[in-house]
Amino acid sequence: MSHLLTSATADRYAEAVHDTVEAIATRLRGIRQPFSGASRDELQSLVDAADLDGDGVGTRAAMAEIDEVFAANAVWFHDPGYLAHLNCPVALPAVAAEAVLAAINTSVDTYDQSTIGTLLERRLIDWTAGRIGFGADGASSASEADAAPAPDGVFTSGGTQSNLQALLLARESTLARIQAAATAASATASDADTDDASGTTDTRRPALLARMSILATENSHFSVQKSALLLGLADDAVVSVPTDAAGRLDPAALRASLAAVTATGRIPMAVVATAGTTDRGMIDPLAEIADAAHAAGAWMHVDAAYGCGLLVSREHRQLLAGVERADSVTVDYHKSFFQPVSSSALIVRDGRELARIAWHADYLNPLANAEPNQVDKSLQTTRRLDALKLWATLRALGADELGRMFDTTLATTQRVHARLSDDEELRLLSPTQLSTVIFRWQPEGVTDAEADRLVPLVRRVLFDAGRVLVAKTVIDGRPALKLTLLNPETSAEQVLGGLELVRAAAAALHDTGALDALDLNDAELDLAELDLADLNPEVAR
């Protein structure tokens, strides 16, 4: 009997998928909190109990086990009690498209493997570039449109990969520019040691890499630091630019930092601006950053992994003013476009830049091949057609509806901020332009040290109960709790109900009088033990 999906097994495929969909639908109907609250030891025992070397149990039994083991203990991002990270509930058309993706199993590396899939992805790249304002879409006149470079891009696994590829392009572009300038200078100079455009005689790759700098802020995504390591740059390659009081990159400080980098003989390779910082949800002043970056000859990259939903917003699109002047932009559809993971893209203002990282294999994408091969632009070779999920969503719902959904999350966040602005116990610590809430429990009389200690304890006790999941971070040097609201169907009242659980847990923990004795690693912290049993279990719903 065949165990592969073929024409001959189409009926069994339909049966297996139907049973699985019914099981998940049944599970969804019964969800009452975002996590089961099972301990790590309990979950590990479930995993260890499976015999991976024995005879198979059959598809139906295996999928039933997955439902009972995995789905029953998964974290459900759609639940109103899920308030922690940058995870969104997913659009129904995209989930349906996932079934098509898995069944056909297209790989979008060469055209002969994906055919129309390649064209679908390219159309979505062009659509996103137009929303950014790249190419003719961002031109103010016909002549400007004719002169604008054609944008391009590629889907990626996520914002980390998009940022890495953007900085790789920045590195290669900077190398090419400096080496071309040195070659031109040496061709016209009488002295063979004529300095290159950056004031040095050594334009070999290792020497230039050692001098390259990336300018970002402490609020930039950690993938910037990781990318610098992967790109072979110096340990101190990432220069931290000061921010304003709201955590946004300060343009005056950027200009000063660029001048300081150049004065020390370093090369400003790239400036990374963020359109939606992970913690504060703030957007850097993109137009002013573009002025400074381009004046210094640096590549400007905008990490809009979080704020990309503004591209389809009717109410807040102006927050991205200046993004069209970037050299590259990261877009995470699996955040504010409500797509299943993975769905991300890197969009480049001048598509010719992507050729700098193209490699050709005789068996796959020979140089003489004129077919539109996405592998020429991608860091990956084998790659899913994740673009199909976004295609299905746009065709089913329309871009305006996605924008309305994202705008709703921002409006909900502002209502929560307004309620917390005069709360004497849950103290709001930062404004936001998107959908985060940074706060901590610190009534009058509670010391900074006590409030610091309570942050991880509160998060842990709520996580262990599974009723409300919140995140923790550090703001201005002190621990803080964080909510990230990416569910347009979660109301402000439901969020505020979740905050009442936070308040009750913090007060109960504080009242133990033994905060220092509570061990996050060993103590079994239980809401029931903290005398919270009278709290309405539906308060966060």
XYZ file of C-alpha atoms in Angstrom:
541
model
C 0.000 0.000 0.000
C 1.349 3.398 -0.970
C 1.996 5.894 1.803
C 2.703 8.777 -0.576
C 0.337 11.431 -1.849
C -0.367 10.495 -5.456
C -3.306 10.315 -7.812
C -3.956 6.809 -6.508
C -4.118 7.930 -2.861
C -6.213 11.074 -3.384
C -9.218 9.601 -1.546
C -7.130 8.596 1.467
C -5.561 12.062 1.437
C -8.993 13.681 1.525
C -10.024 11.439 4.418
C -6.858 12.135 6.422
C -7.089 15.879 5.930
C -10.806 15.899 6.718
C -10.248 14.024 9.979
C -7.391 16.342 10.930
C -9.341 19.501 10.155
C -12.290 18.238 12.186
C -10.031 17.491 15.152
C -8.482 20.966 15.082
C -11.885 22.611 14.608
C -13.196 20.694 17.620
C -10.155 21.752 19.594
C -10.670 25.402 18.603
C -14.298 25.329 19.716
C -13.207 24.240 23.176
C -10.274 26.604 23.750
C -10.786 28.631 26.935
C -7.252 29.816 27.643
C -4.079 30.253 25.563
C -2.089 27.430 27.187
C -2.897 24.270 29.090
C -0.589 25.147 31.968
C 1.177 21.788 31.768
C 4.644 21.822 33.310
C 7.766 21.280 31.269
C 8.280 17.896 32.951
C 4.751 16.842 32.037
C 5.266 17.884 28.426
C 8.629 16.151 28.246
C 7.081 12.916 29.465
C 4.503 13.092 26.661
C 7.256 13.524 24.095
C 9.427 10.779 25.574
C 6.543 8.301 25.590
C 6.414 8.101 21.794
C 8.236 5.133 20.240
C 9.995 6.508 17.157
C 11.724 3.221 16.275
C 8.794 0.813 16.413
C 6.140 -0.070 13.856
C 3.922 2.770 12.753
C 0.463 3.193 14.240
C -1.208 4.462 11.059
C -2.144 7.951 9.926
C -5.404 8.222 11.852
C -3.849 7.118 15.156
C -0.779 9.287 14.617
C -2.893 12.368 13.947
C -5.102 11.623 16.950
C -1.943 11.455 19.060
C -0.797 14.797 17.666
C -4.121 16.302 18.665
C -3.902 14.896 22.193
C -0.208 15.629 22.734
C 0.631 18.710 20.660
C -2.603 20.587 19.973
C -3.844 20.121 23.534
C -0.672 21.744 24.854
C 0.112 24.280 22.143
C 0.082 28.026 22.716
C -2.978 29.436 20.952
C -2.266 32.885 19.568
C -5.916 33.563 18.719
C -7.062 33.363 22.351
C -7.854 36.711 24.049
C -5.553 35.713 26.891
C -2.530 35.588 24.585
C -0.919 39.015 24.980
C 2.784 38.219 24.927
C 4.790 38.367 21.715
C 4.610 39.405 18.066
C 2.357 36.493 17.131
C -0.914 37.016 15.320
C -4.020 34.938 14.742
C -4.018 33.800 11.136
C -6.353 34.643 8.270
C -8.620 31.775 7.229
C -7.754 31.970 3.503
C -4.067 31.672 4.360
C -4.694 28.549 6.441
C -6.597 27.013 3.546
C -3.725 27.887 1.217
C -1.347 26.022 3.552
C -3.165 22.806 2.657
C -2.499 23.476 -1.013
C 1.163 24.241 -0.316
C 1.759 21.026 1.585
C -0.029 18.845 -0.944
C 1.673 20.192 -4.070
C 5.010 20.778 -2.297
C 6.283 23.374 -4.767
C 9.849 24.597 -4.373
C 10.324 28.176 -5.527
C 13.962 27.989 -6.515
C 13.917 27.490 -10.280
C 11.142 28.225 -12.734
C 10.976 24.657 -13.976
C 10.058 23.529 -10.436
C 7.506 26.207 -9.646
C 6.314 27.749 -12.948
C 3.313 29.887 -12.032
C 4.412 29.899 -8.390
C 7.421 31.978 -9.419
C 5.152 34.447 -11.190
C 2.795 34.656 -8.194
C 5.687 35.451 -5.876
C 7.101 38.054 -8.244
C 3.714 39.744 -8.539
C 3.458 39.976 -4.732
C 6.989 41.377 -4.513
C 6.023 44.046 -7.053
C 2.802 44.741 -5.151
C 4.654 45.187 -1.868
C 7.295 47.380 -3.509
C 4.518 49.572 -4.855
C 2.973 49.864 -1.385
C 6.358 50.949 -0.051
C 6.664 53.562 -2.788
C 9.552 52.053 -4.714
C 9.881 52.420 -8.462
C 7.336 54.289 -10.538
C 4.775 54.076 -7.707
C 6.822 56.502 -5.638
C 7.613 58.939 -8.441
C 6.179 62.454 -8.443
C 6.516 62.970 -12.200
C 6.640 60.980 -15.419
C 10.333 61.713 -15.891
C 11.074 60.627 -12.331
C 9.106 57.437 -12.901
C 11.102 56.685 -16.049
C 14.379 57.187 -14.178
C 13.425 55.176 -11.090
C 15.210 51.820 -10.786
C 13.015 48.743 -10.924
C 12.542 47.296 -7.426
C 12.713 43.604 -6.667
C 12.874 41.219 -3.760
C 12.310 37.717 -2.528
C 10.284 35.897 0.111
C 12.277 34.717 3.133
C 11.816 32.636 6.274
C 11.388 35.696 8.506
C 12.685 39.075 9.570
C 16.016 37.707 10.755
C 16.807 36.288 7.321
C 15.497 39.404 5.584
C 17.722 41.621 7.725
C 20.716 39.356 7.117
C 20.237 39.465 3.366
C 19.763 43.240 3.404
C 23.041 43.729 5.253
C 24.767 41.241 2.957
C 23.672 43.372 0.007
C 24.859 46.482 1.838
C 28.251 44.885 2.412
C 28.671 43.823 -1.206
C 27.451 47.170 -2.521
C 29.883 49.039 -0.281
C 32.776 46.800 -1.292
C 32.001 47.246 -4.975
C 31.715 51.021 -4.656
C 35.012 51.455 -2.820
C 36.917 49.045 -5.024
C 35.533 50.669 -8.184
C 36.560 54.095 -6.917
C 40.044 52.824 -6.119
C 40.390 51.249 -9.553
C 39.286 54.456 -11.262
C 41.666 56.521 -9.169
C 44.634 54.255 -9.823
C 43.971 54.385 -13.547
C 44.339 58.151 -13.639
C 46.931 58.751 -10.945
C 50.660 58.742 -11.402
C 51.147 57.203 -7.967
C 50.125 53.526 -7.814
C 49.369 53.907 -4.109
C 46.667 56.498 -4.606
C 44.222 56.404 -1.711
C 40.779 54.970 -2.312
C 37.623 56.918 -1.597
C 37.771 56.020 2.092
C 41.307 57.154 2.689
C 43.239 53.888 2.633
C 45.505 52.091 0.185
C 44.309 48.590 1.058
C 41.078 47.795 -0.770
C 41.286 44.041 -0.428
C 38.141 42.419 0.934
C 39.526 41.386 4.371
C 40.890 44.861 5.053
C 37.658 46.573 4.081
C 35.479 44.165 6.062
C 37.512 44.908 9.176
C 36.631 48.597 8.849
C 32.934 48.380 8.044
C 30.356 49.662 10.512
C 26.608 49.220 10.856
C 24.794 52.005 12.674
C 21.688 51.037 14.636
C 20.183 51.639 18.070
C 19.869 49.554 21.204
C 16.232 49.037 20.177
C 17.129 47.539 16.802
C 16.404 43.835 16.425
C 19.134 41.520 17.727
C 19.456 40.059 14.234
C 21.535 43.126 13.321
C 24.258 42.003 15.739
C 23.938 38.400 14.586
C 24.192 39.476 10.951
C 27.395 41.407 11.617
C 28.902 38.216 13.036
C 27.745 36.100 10.099
C 29.028 38.673 7.606
C 32.554 38.518 8.997
C 32.617 42.064 10.334
C 34.620 43.199 13.339
C 33.390 42.539 16.870
C 32.678 46.253 17.295
C 31.136 46.713 13.856
C 27.675 47.614 15.174
C 27.680 51.194 16.444
C 24.853 52.069 18.831
C 23.270 55.416 17.983
C 21.540 57.295 20.833
C 17.758 57.548 20.850
C 15.201 60.079 21.997
C 13.124 59.631 25.148
C 10.653 57.412 23.284
C 13.372 55.076 22.023
C 13.496 56.348 18.435
C 16.768 56.875 16.618
C 17.912 60.495 17.031
C 18.841 61.949 13.595
C 21.266 64.485 15.088
C 22.985 61.706 17.007
C 23.098 59.650 13.810
C 24.860 62.433 11.939
C 27.362 62.743 14.774
C 27.904 58.983 14.863
C 28.444 58.831 11.108
C 30.993 61.627 11.349
C 32.774 59.853 14.211
C 32.859 56.566 12.302
C 34.360 58.238 9.248
C 36.852 60.233 11.311
C 38.321 57.049 12.774
C 38.860 55.515 9.340
C 35.856 53.232 9.540
C 33.419 52.760 6.661
C 29.700 53.426 7.302
C 28.356 50.355 5.528
C 24.716 50.608 6.572
C 22.249 52.452 8.749
C 19.403 50.332 10.126
C 16.169 52.132 10.935
C 13.272 50.357 12.604
C 9.609 50.779 11.735
C 8.176 49.153 14.823
C 10.640 48.404 17.608
C 9.959 45.083 19.293
C 9.400 46.465 22.785
C 8.130 50.015 22.464
C 6.484 49.732 19.051
C 8.081 52.985 17.920
C 8.995 54.086 14.408
C 12.274 55.823 13.701
C 12.157 59.129 11.731
C 12.765 57.510 8.366
C 13.087 60.572 6.123
C 15.700 62.250 8.321
C 17.594 58.992 8.645
C 17.610 58.643 4.858
C 19.092 62.134 4.547
C 21.929 61.317 6.935
C 22.620 57.817 5.636
C 22.768 58.748 1.976
C 24.862 61.855 2.659
C 27.427 59.541 4.268
C 27.267 57.030 1.417
C 25.683 54.373 3.633
C 23.029 51.844 2.664
C 19.739 52.525 4.450
C 17.780 49.485 5.582
C 14.368 49.713 7.216
C 13.342 46.814 9.422
C 9.557 47.010 9.095
C 8.955 43.439 10.240
C 6.435 44.711 12.801
C 5.211 47.968 11.276
C 4.651 46.641 7.753
C 0.911 46.473 8.416
C 0.942 50.240 7.992
C 1.498 49.663 4.270
C -2.193 48.768 3.977
C -3.468 51.082 6.724
C -5.931 53.831 5.850
C -5.521 55.638 9.163
C -1.805 55.476 9.944
C 0.126 55.034 6.668
C 1.838 58.395 7.265
C 3.851 56.838 10.089
C 5.979 55.195 7.382
C 6.779 58.476 5.622
C 10.287 58.192 4.200
C 10.300 54.400 3.862
C 10.317 54.841 0.081
C 13.827 56.318 0.372
C 15.300 53.163 1.891
C 17.592 50.900 -0.091
C 15.910 47.821 1.378
C 12.925 47.009 3.566
C 12.084 43.951 5.675
C 8.398 43.004 5.664
C 7.008 40.272 7.939
C 3.604 39.284 6.640
C 3.403 36.720 9.452
C 3.089 39.565 11.937
C 0.790 42.380 10.882
C -0.640 40.797 7.712
C -2.038 37.889 9.784
C -0.217 35.171 7.846
C 0.888 31.757 9.147
C 4.610 31.382 9.788
C 6.673 31.644 7.637
C 5.811 34.612 5.452
C 8.347 37.395 5.105
C 10.131 39.258 2.344
C 13.062 41.502 1.615
C 12.196 44.296 -0.816
C 15.026 46.186 -2.539
C 14.631 49.616 -4.130
C 17.055 48.803 -6.949
C 16.540 45.210 -8.007
C 19.930 45.091 -9.690
C 21.538 44.929 -6.252
C 20.295 41.358 -5.836
C 22.642 40.223 -8.606
C 25.573 40.807 -6.253
C 24.776 37.602 -4.361
C 23.689 35.405 -7.269
C 25.429 32.065 -7.744
C 24.902 29.777 -10.696
C 25.033 25.978 -10.745
C 25.124 24.117 -14.041
C 22.571 21.570 -12.839
C 20.123 24.154 -11.486
C 20.367 27.725 -12.733
C 23.136 28.048 -15.332
C 24.197 31.577 -16.154
C 23.005 31.257 -19.744
C 19.515 30.290 -18.575
C 17.053 33.118 -19.220
C 14.296 31.668 -17.025
C 13.079 33.675 -14.010
C 14.741 31.693 -11.228
C 14.082 33.000 -7.719
C 17.101 31.092 -6.411
C 19.220 33.775 -8.098
C 17.951 36.216 -5.454
C 17.516 34.026 -2.396
C 19.791 32.855 0.403
C 17.801 29.611 0.355
C 17.687 27.064 -2.427
C 14.742 24.769 -1.702
C 11.954 27.064 -0.520
C 8.199 26.795 0.015
C 5.751 28.907 -1.957
C 4.783 30.887 1.147
C 3.650 33.675 -1.155
C 0.540 31.626 -1.956
C -0.846 32.287 1.528
C -0.631 36.047 1.078
C -2.055 35.741 -2.429
C -5.071 33.837 -1.099
C -5.588 36.396 1.665
C -5.443 39.421 -0.615
C -7.762 37.813 -3.142
C -10.234 36.689 -0.463
C -10.238 39.693 1.865
C -8.598 42.572 0.020
C -5.791 44.835 1.189
C -8.153 47.376 2.747
C -9.609 44.746 5.069
C -6.131 43.742 6.238
C -5.403 47.402 6.885
C -8.615 47.776 8.862
C -7.697 44.765 10.981
C -4.267 46.193 11.763
C -5.738 49.623 12.508
C -8.129 47.960 14.955
C -5.223 46.546 16.971
C -3.690 50.019 17.173
C -6.975 51.553 18.326
C -7.393 48.875 20.987
C -3.867 49.532 22.210
C -4.527 53.246 22.573
C -7.641 52.538 24.637
C -5.596 50.321 26.949
C -2.913 53.010 27.220
C -5.563 55.581 28.095
C -6.913 53.396 30.905
C -3.448 52.743 32.322
C -2.291 56.343 32.089
C -3.796 57.165 35.488
C -3.583 53.708 37.091
C -1.773 54.003 40.419
C -0.634 50.371 40.492
C -0.043 49.251 36.907
C 2.322 51.962 35.774
C 2.678 52.645 32.052
C 6.367 53.007 31.172
C 6.412 53.981 27.497
C 4.218 55.374 24.743
C 3.754 53.385 21.543
C 2.961 54.106 17.915
C 1.866 50.543 17.244
C 0.434 47.917 19.593
C 2.649 47.298 22.617
C 1.951 48.054 26.272
C 4.980 48.359 28.573
C 4.178 48.506 32.281
C 4.855 47.116 35.740
C 3.010 46.729 39.006
C 4.335 49.243 41.504
C 1.818 50.816 43.880
C 2.962 53.496 46.269
C 5.169 51.948 48.929
C 6.516 49.153 46.723
C 10.236 49.642 46.217
C 12.000 49.529 42.868
C 13.767 46.353 43.956
C 10.462 44.669 44.841
C 8.869 45.760 41.564
C 11.915 44.468 39.680
C 11.645 41.081 41.356
C 7.921 40.824 40.702
C 8.201 41.159 36.912
C 9.547 37.647 36.150
C 7.523 36.103 38.969
C 4.234 37.494 37.694
C 4.969 36.378 34.150
C 5.891 32.903 35.399
C 2.878 32.391 37.640
C 0.479 33.463 34.896
C 2.234 31.265 32.345
C 2.058 28.253 34.635
C -1.676 28.806 35.039
C -2.079 29.191 31.275
C -4.816 31.804 31.588
C -3.020 34.965 30.476
C 0.361 35.008 28.762
C 2.426 38.189 28.974
C 6.057 38.905 28.138
C 8.848 40.554 30.067
C 11.604 42.869 28.918
C 13.915 45.620 30.172
C 13.076 49.296 29.672
C 15.480 52.040 30.691
C 17.480 49.525 32.673
C 14.585 48.104 34.692
C 12.485 44.938 34.217
C 9.021 45.484 32.782
C 6.027 43.476 31.667
C 4.950 43.733 28.049
C 1.802 43.115 26.064
C 1.821 42.912 22.272
C -1.644 43.202 20.775
C -1.957 41.689 17.307
C -5.466 40.281 17.487
C -8.081 42.635 16.023
C -10.821 40.543 17.626
C -9.479 40.995 21.163
C -11.237 43.972 22.745
C -9.770 46.550 25.095
C -12.069 45.186 27.802
C -10.602 41.703 27.389
C -7.068 43.094 27.590
C -7.970 45.063 30.692
C -9.454 41.894 32.168
C -6.132 40.177 31.584
C -4.400 43.055 33.326
C -6.583 42.452 36.362
C -5.090 38.963 36.543
C -1.652 40.580 36.394
C -2.624 42.953 39.188
C -4.010 40.167 41.366
C -0.991 37.920 40.821
C 1.440 40.737 41.618
C -0.412 41.714 44.778
C -0.625 38.106 45.977
C 3.057 37.509 45.308
C 3.994 40.717 47.098
C 1.821 39.805 50.059
C 3.764 36.576 50.597
C 6.482 38.784 52.067
C 9.079 36.381 50.725
C 9.826 37.500 47.168
C 13.513 36.659 47.451
C 12.707 33.105 48.521
C 10.627 32.350 45.428
C 12.784 30.481 42.928
C 11.767 30.815 39.299
C 13.538 27.587 38.417
C 12.419 25.368 41.247
C 9.348 26.770 42.952
C 5.970 25.445 41.818
C 4.196 28.775 41.570
C 0.455 28.193 41.337
C -2.343 30.747 41.086
C -4.432 28.698 43.509
C -1.670 28.847 46.103
C -1.684 32.634 45.751
C -5.307 32.919 46.874
C -6.605 33.955 43.452
C -9.295 31.304 43.263
C -12.065 33.871 43.621
C -10.951 35.719 40.515
C -13.417 35.217 37.682
C -11.815 32.694 35.288
C -13.603 34.380 32.375
C -12.253 37.845 33.225
C -9.819 37.838 30.306
C -12.369 36.583 27.797
